[in-house]
Tab-separated table of C-alpha atoms in Angstrom:
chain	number	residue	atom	x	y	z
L	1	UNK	CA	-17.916	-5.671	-9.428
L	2	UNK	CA	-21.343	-5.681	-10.502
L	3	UNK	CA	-23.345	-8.791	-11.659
L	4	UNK	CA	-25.675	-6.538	-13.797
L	5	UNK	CA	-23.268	-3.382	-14.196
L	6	UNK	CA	-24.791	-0.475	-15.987
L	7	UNK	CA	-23.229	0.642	-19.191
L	8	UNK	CA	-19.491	2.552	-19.310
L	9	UNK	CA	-20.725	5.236	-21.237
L	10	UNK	CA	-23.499	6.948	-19.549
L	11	UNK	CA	-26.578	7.532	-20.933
L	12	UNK	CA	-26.830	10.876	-20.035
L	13	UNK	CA	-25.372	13.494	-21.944
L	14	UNK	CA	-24.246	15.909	-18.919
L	15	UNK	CA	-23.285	12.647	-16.937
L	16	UNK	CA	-18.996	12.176	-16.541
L	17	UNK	CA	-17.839	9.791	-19.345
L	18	UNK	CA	-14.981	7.528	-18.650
L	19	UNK	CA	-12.163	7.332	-21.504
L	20	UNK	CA	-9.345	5.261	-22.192
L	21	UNK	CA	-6.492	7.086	-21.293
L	22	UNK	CA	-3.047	7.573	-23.207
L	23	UNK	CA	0.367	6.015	-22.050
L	24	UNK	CA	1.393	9.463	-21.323
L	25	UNK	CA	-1.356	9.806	-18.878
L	26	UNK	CA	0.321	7.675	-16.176
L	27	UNK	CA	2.206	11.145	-14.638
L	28	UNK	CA	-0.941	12.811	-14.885
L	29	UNK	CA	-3.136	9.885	-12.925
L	30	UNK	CA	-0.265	9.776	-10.239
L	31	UNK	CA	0.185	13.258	-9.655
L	32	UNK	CA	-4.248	13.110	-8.836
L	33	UNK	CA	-3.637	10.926	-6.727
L	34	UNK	CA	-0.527	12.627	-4.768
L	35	UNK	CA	-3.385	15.505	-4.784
L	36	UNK	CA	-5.922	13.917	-3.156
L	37	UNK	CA	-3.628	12.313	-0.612
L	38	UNK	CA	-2.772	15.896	0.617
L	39	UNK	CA	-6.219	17.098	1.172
L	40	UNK	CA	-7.406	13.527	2.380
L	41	UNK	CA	-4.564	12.804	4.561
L	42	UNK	CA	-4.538	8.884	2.831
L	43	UNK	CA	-2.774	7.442	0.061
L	44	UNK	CA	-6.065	6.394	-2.711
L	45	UNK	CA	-3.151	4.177	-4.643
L	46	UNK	CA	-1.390	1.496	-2.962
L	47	UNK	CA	2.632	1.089	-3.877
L	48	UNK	CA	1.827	-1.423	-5.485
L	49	UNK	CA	-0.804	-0.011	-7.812
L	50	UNK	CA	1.483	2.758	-8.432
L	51	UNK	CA	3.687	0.261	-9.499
L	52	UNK	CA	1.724	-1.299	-11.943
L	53	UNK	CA	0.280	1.458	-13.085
L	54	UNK	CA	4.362	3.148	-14.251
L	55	UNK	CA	4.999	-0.132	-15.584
L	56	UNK	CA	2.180	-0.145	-17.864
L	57	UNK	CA	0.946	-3.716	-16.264
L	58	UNK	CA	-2.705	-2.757	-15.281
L	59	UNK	CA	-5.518	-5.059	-16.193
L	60	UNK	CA	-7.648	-1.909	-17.156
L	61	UNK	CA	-7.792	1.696	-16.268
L	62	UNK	CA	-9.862	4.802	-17.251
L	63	UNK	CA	-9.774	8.093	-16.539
L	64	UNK	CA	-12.015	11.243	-16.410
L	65	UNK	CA	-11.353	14.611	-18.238
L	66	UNK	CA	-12.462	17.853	-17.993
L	67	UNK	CA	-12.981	20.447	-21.015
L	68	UNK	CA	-9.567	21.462	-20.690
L	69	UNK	CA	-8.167	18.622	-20.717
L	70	UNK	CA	-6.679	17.393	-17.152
L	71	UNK	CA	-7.628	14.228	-15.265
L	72	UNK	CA	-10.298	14.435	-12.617
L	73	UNK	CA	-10.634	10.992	-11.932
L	74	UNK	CA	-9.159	7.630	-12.591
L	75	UNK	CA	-9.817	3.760	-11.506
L	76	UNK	CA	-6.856	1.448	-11.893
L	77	UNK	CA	-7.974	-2.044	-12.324
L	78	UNK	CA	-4.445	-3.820	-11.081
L	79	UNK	CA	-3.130	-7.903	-10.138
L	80	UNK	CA	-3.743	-8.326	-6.487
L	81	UNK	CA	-0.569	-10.563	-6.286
L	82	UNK	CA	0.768	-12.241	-8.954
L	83	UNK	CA	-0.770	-12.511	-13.038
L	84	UNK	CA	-3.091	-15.435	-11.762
L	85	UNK	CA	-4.255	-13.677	-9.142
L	86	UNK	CA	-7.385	-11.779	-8.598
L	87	UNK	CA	-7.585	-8.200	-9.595
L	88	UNK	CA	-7.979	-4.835	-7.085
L	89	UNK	CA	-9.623	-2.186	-7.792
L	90	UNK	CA	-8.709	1.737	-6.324
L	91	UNK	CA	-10.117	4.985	-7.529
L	92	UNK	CA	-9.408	8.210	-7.381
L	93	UNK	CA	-11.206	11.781	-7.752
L	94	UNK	CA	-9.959	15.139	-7.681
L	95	UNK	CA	-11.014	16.970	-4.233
L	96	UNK	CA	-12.343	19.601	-6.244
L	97	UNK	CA	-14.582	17.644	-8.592
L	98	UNK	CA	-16.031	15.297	-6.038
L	99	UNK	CA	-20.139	14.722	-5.436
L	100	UNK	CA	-20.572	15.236	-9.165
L	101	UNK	CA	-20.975	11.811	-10.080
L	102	UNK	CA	-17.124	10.716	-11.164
L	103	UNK	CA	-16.484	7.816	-8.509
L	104	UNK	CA	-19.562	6.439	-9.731
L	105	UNK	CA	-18.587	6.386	-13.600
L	106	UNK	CA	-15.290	5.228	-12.869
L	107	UNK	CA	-17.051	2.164	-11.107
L	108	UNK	CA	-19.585	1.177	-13.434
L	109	UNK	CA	-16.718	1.346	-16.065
L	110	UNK	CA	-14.802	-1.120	-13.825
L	111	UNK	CA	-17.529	-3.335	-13.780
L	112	UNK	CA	-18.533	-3.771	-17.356
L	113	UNK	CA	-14.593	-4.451	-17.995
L	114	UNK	CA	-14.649	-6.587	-14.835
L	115	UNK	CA	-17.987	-8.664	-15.758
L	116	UNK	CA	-16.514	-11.909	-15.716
L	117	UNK	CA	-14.876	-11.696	-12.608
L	118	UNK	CA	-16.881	-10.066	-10.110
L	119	UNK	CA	-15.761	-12.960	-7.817
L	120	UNK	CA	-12.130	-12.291	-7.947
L	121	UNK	CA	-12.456	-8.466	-7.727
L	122	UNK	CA	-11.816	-6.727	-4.666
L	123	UNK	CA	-12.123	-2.398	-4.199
L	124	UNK	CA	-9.968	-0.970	-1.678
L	125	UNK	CA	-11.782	2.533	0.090
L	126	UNK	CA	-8.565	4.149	1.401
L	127	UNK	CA	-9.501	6.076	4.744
L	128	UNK	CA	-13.122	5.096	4.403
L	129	UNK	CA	-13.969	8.380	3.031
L	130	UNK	CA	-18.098	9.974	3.046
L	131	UNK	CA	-19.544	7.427	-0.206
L	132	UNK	CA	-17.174	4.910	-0.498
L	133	UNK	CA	-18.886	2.154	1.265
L	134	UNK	CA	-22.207	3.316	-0.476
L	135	UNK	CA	-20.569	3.214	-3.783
L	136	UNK	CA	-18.946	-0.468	-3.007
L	137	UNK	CA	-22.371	-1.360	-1.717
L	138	UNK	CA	-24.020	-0.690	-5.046
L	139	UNK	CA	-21.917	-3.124	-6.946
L	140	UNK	CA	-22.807	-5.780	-4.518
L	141	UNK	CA	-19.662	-5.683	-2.824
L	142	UNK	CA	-19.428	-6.052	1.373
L	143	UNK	CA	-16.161	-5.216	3.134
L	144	UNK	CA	-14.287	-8.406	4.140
L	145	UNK	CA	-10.975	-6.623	5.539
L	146	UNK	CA	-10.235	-3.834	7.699
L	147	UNK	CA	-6.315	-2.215	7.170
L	148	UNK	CA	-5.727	0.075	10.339
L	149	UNK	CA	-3.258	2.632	10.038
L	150	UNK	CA	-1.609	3.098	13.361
L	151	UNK	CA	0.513	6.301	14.161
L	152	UNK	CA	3.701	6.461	16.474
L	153	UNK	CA	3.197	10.035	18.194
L	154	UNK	CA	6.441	12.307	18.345
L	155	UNK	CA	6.593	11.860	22.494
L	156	UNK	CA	6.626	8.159	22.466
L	157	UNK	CA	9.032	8.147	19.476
L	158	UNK	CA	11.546	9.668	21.928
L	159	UNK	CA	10.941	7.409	24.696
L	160	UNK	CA	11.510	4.007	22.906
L	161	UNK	CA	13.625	1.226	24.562
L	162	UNK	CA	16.264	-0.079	23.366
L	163	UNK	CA	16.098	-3.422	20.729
L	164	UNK	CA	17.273	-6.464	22.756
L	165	UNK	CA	18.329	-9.505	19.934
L	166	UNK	CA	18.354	-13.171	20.571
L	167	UNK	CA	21.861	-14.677	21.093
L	168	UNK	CA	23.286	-15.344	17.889
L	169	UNK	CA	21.530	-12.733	15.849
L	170	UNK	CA	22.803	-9.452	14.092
L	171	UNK	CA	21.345	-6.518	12.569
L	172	UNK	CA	22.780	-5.326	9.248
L	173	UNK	CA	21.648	-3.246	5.886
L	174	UNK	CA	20.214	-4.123	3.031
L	175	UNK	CA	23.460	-4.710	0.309
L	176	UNK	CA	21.949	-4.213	-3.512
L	177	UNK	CA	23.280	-6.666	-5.539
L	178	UNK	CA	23.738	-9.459	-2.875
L	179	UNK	CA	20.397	-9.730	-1.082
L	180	UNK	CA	17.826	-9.468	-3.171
L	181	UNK	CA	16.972	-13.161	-3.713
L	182	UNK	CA	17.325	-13.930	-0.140
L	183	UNK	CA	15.171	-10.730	1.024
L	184	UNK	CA	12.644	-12.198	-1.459
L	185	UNK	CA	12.239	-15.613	-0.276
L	186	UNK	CA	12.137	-14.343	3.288
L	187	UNK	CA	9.397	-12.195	2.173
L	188	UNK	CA	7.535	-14.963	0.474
L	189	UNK	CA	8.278	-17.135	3.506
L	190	UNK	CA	7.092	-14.310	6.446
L	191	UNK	CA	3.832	-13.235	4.209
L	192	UNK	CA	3.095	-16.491	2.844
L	193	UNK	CA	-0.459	-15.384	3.460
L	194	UNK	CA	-0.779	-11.763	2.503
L	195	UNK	CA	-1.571	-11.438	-1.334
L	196	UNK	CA	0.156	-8.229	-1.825
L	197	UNK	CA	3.327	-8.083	0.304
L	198	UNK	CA	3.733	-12.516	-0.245
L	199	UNK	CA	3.691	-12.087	-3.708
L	200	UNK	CA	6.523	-9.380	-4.497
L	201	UNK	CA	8.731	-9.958	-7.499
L	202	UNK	CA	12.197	-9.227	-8.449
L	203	UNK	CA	10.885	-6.498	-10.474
L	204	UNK	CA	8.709	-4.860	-7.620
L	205	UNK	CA	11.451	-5.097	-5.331
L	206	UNK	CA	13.625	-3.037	-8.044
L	207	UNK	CA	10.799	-0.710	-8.466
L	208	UNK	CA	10.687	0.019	-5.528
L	209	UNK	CA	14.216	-0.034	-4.909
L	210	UNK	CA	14.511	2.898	-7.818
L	211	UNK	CA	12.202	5.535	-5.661
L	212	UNK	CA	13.212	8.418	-4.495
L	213	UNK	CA	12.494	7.426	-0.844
L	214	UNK	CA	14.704	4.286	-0.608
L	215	UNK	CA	17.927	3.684	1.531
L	216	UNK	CA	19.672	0.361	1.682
L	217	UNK	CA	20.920	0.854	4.915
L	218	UNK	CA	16.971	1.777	5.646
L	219	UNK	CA	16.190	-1.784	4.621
L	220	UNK	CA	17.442	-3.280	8.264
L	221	UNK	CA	17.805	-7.385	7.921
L	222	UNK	CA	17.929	-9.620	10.725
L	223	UNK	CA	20.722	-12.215	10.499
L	224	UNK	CA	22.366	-15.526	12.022
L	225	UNK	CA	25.748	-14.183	12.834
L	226	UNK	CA	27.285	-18.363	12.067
L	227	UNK	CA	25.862	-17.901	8.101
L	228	UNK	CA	24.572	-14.992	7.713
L	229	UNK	CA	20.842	-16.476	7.160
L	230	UNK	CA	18.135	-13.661	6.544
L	231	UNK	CA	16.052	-14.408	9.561
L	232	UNK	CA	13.825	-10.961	9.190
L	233	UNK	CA	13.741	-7.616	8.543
L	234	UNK	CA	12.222	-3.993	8.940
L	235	UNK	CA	11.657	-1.986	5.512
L	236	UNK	CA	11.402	1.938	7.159
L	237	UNK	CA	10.291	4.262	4.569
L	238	UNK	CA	10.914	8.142	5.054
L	239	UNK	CA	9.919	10.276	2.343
L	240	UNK	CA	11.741	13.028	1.364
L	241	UNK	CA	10.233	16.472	3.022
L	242	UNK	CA	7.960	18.313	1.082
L	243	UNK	CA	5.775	20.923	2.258
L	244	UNK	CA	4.605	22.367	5.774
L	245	UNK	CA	3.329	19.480	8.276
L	246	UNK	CA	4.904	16.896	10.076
L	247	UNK	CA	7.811	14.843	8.526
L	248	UNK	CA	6.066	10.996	8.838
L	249	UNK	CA	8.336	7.570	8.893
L	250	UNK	CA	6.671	4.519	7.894
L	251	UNK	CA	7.000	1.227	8.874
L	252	UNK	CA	7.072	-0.372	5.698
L	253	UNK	CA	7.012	-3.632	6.145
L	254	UNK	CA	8.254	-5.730	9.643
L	255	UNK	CA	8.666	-9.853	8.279
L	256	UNK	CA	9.830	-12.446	10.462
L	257	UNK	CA	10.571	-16.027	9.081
L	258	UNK	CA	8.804	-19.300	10.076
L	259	UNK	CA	12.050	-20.765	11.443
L	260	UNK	CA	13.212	-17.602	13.313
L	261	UNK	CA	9.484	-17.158	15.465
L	262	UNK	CA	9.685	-17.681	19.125
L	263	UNK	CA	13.003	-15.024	18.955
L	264	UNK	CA	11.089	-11.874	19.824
L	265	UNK	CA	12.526	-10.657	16.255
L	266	UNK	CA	9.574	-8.797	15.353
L	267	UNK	CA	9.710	-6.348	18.424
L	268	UNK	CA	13.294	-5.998	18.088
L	269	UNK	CA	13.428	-5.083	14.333
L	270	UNK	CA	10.545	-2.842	15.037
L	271	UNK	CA	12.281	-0.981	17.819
L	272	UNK	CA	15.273	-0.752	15.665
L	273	UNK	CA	13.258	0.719	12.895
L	274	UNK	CA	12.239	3.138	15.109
L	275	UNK	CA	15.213	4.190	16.308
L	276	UNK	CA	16.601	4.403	12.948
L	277	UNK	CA	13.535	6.882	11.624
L	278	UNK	CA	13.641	8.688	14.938
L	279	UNK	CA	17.406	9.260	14.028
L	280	UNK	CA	16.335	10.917	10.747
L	281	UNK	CA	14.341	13.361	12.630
L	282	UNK	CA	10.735	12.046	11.574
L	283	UNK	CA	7.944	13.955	13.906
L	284	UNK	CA	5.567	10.631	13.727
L	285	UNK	CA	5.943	6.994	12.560
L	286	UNK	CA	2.485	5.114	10.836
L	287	UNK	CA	2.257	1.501	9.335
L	288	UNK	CA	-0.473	-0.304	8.596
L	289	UNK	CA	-2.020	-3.758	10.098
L	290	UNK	CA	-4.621	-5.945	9.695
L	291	UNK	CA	-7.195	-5.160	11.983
L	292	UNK	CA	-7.523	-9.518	12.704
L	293	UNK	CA	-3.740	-9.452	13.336
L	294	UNK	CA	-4.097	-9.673	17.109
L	295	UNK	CA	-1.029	-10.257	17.989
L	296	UNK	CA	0.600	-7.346	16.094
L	297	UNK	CA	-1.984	-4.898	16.826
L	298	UNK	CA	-1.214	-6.012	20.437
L	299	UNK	CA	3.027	-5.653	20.264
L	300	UNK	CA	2.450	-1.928	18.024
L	301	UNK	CA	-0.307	-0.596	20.895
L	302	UNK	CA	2.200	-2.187	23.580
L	303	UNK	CA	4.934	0.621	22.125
L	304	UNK	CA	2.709	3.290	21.951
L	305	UNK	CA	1.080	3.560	18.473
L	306	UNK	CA	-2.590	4.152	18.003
L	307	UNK	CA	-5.482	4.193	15.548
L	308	UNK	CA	-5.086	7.074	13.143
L	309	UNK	CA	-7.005	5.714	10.486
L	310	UNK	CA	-8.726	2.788	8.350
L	311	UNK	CA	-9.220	1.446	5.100
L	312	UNK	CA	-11.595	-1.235	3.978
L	313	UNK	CA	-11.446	-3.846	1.455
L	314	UNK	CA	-14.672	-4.984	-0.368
L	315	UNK	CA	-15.550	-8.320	-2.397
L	316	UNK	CA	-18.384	-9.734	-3.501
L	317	UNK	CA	-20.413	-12.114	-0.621
């Protein structure tokens, strides 16, 4: 964050001040942030933040209050990958308190809590919402990572082709209990370079395992028939209806081992994702890619998905 950050507490009487918040706060913090991603349209918490944050394992967080009370805003200061990693930092404000000075208190609290390690902090603007590259900006910060967020429309969900495997190669579910290990180290193996989804634990996975949203059999795993060796997968996520609008599928995660490239696995899990979400009556299907990922921005546009949406990642030059 910032090399010369400005105090937590402002100055000004009439200014938002930033408190520590109580352990009983978490439900309160989510629930802003399932607020603002209704009237935003984007998530402003990653999974994995969300994770941290219900496990108590953030590096910092503070929230705002009003008179009465509730939480208008909150910054969640969380590991990027694993406890030696660098930290991330997402905020969120309540869509009826914005423009009034929050997002910036949040941020300066970040940094004075953050002041030693401006060079390992990164804030994530989820859908590149009016301010946030201003605010990021103002702490020094640059963005150094564009996320796309690619949507499936409901007419080319219906027209998909069919998944064509490799000889030799079977598609299966997810069995808790049996293939957790092994869907871990193909996970290390496939994202090997991506902070967040590389560095998963055993405890993440059963996190995430434990929401509402999850279905083994949703978990599809690519496998030599001979052994049975996890040679990729497609996590689809499907959230349970709620509300009017259209009923989105996500493509969670699509990972394809080092030893199994060359097998056109990724397109075929993919496509049998699809199918599988298309099956479960989803109107539209988004996922999310790294904008420098040419070659999966290429196979995702090649089945019909297009830009919907971006987020940015900032660090310090």
């Amino acid at each position: 964050m910032a090399e010369n950050p400005v105090p937590a507490t402002p100055t000004d009487p009439a200014a938002p001040r930033v408190s520590e918040p109580r352990p009983d706060e978490v439900d309160a913090v989510l629930a802003l942030a399932d607020r603002a991603q209704a009237a935003d349209g984007h998530p402003p918490l990653s999974d994995q933040t969300r994770v941290v944050l219900a496990r108590g394992r953030q590096r910092w967080w503070g929230v705002v209050r009003e008179a009465d009370g509730s939480v208008s805003g909150a910054a969640v200061l969380a590991p990027e990958g694993g406890e030696d990693s660098g930290s991330v930092l997402e905020l969120v404000v309540d869509p009826e308190a914005r423009r009034a000075g929050r997002g910036a208190a949040l941020a300066d609290a970040a940094a004075v809590r953050e002041r030693g390690l401006e060079s390992t902090t990164s804030v994530w603007a989820h859908g590149m919402l009016p301010g946030s590259d201003a605010l990021a900006r103002r702490h020094g910060l640059e963005p150094v990572r564009e996320l796309r967020r690619m949507r499936l429309p409901h007419e080319a969900l219906a027209d998909l082709p069919q998944p064509q495997l490799a000889d030799g190669v079977a598609l299966r579910g997810f069995v808790p209990g049996r293939d957790e290990q092994a869907w871990l180290d193909a996970n290390a193996a496939a994202f090997a370079d991506h902070p967040e989804q590389g560095g998963l634990t055993r405890a993440d996975l059963e996190d995430r395992m434990a929401e509402d949203w999850f279905e083994a059999e949703g978990l599809l795993l690519a496998v030599r028939e001979e052994d049975d060796a996890l040679l990729g997968f497609h996590w689809t996520k499907v959230e349970p209806q709620a509300g009017p609008g259209p009923r989105v599928g996500e493509v969670y995660a699509v990972g394809v081992t080092p030893a199994a490239q060359g097998l056109g696995l990724g397109r075929a899990l993919t496509l049998a994702g699809l199918h599988r979400m298309a099956g479960q009556g989803v109107d539209v299907v988004d996922l999310y890619v790294d904008a420098d990922n040419a070659a999966a921005v290429r196979l995702y546009e090649s089945l019909g998905f297009g830009l919907f949406a971006a987020d940015a990642q900032h660090r310090r030059p």
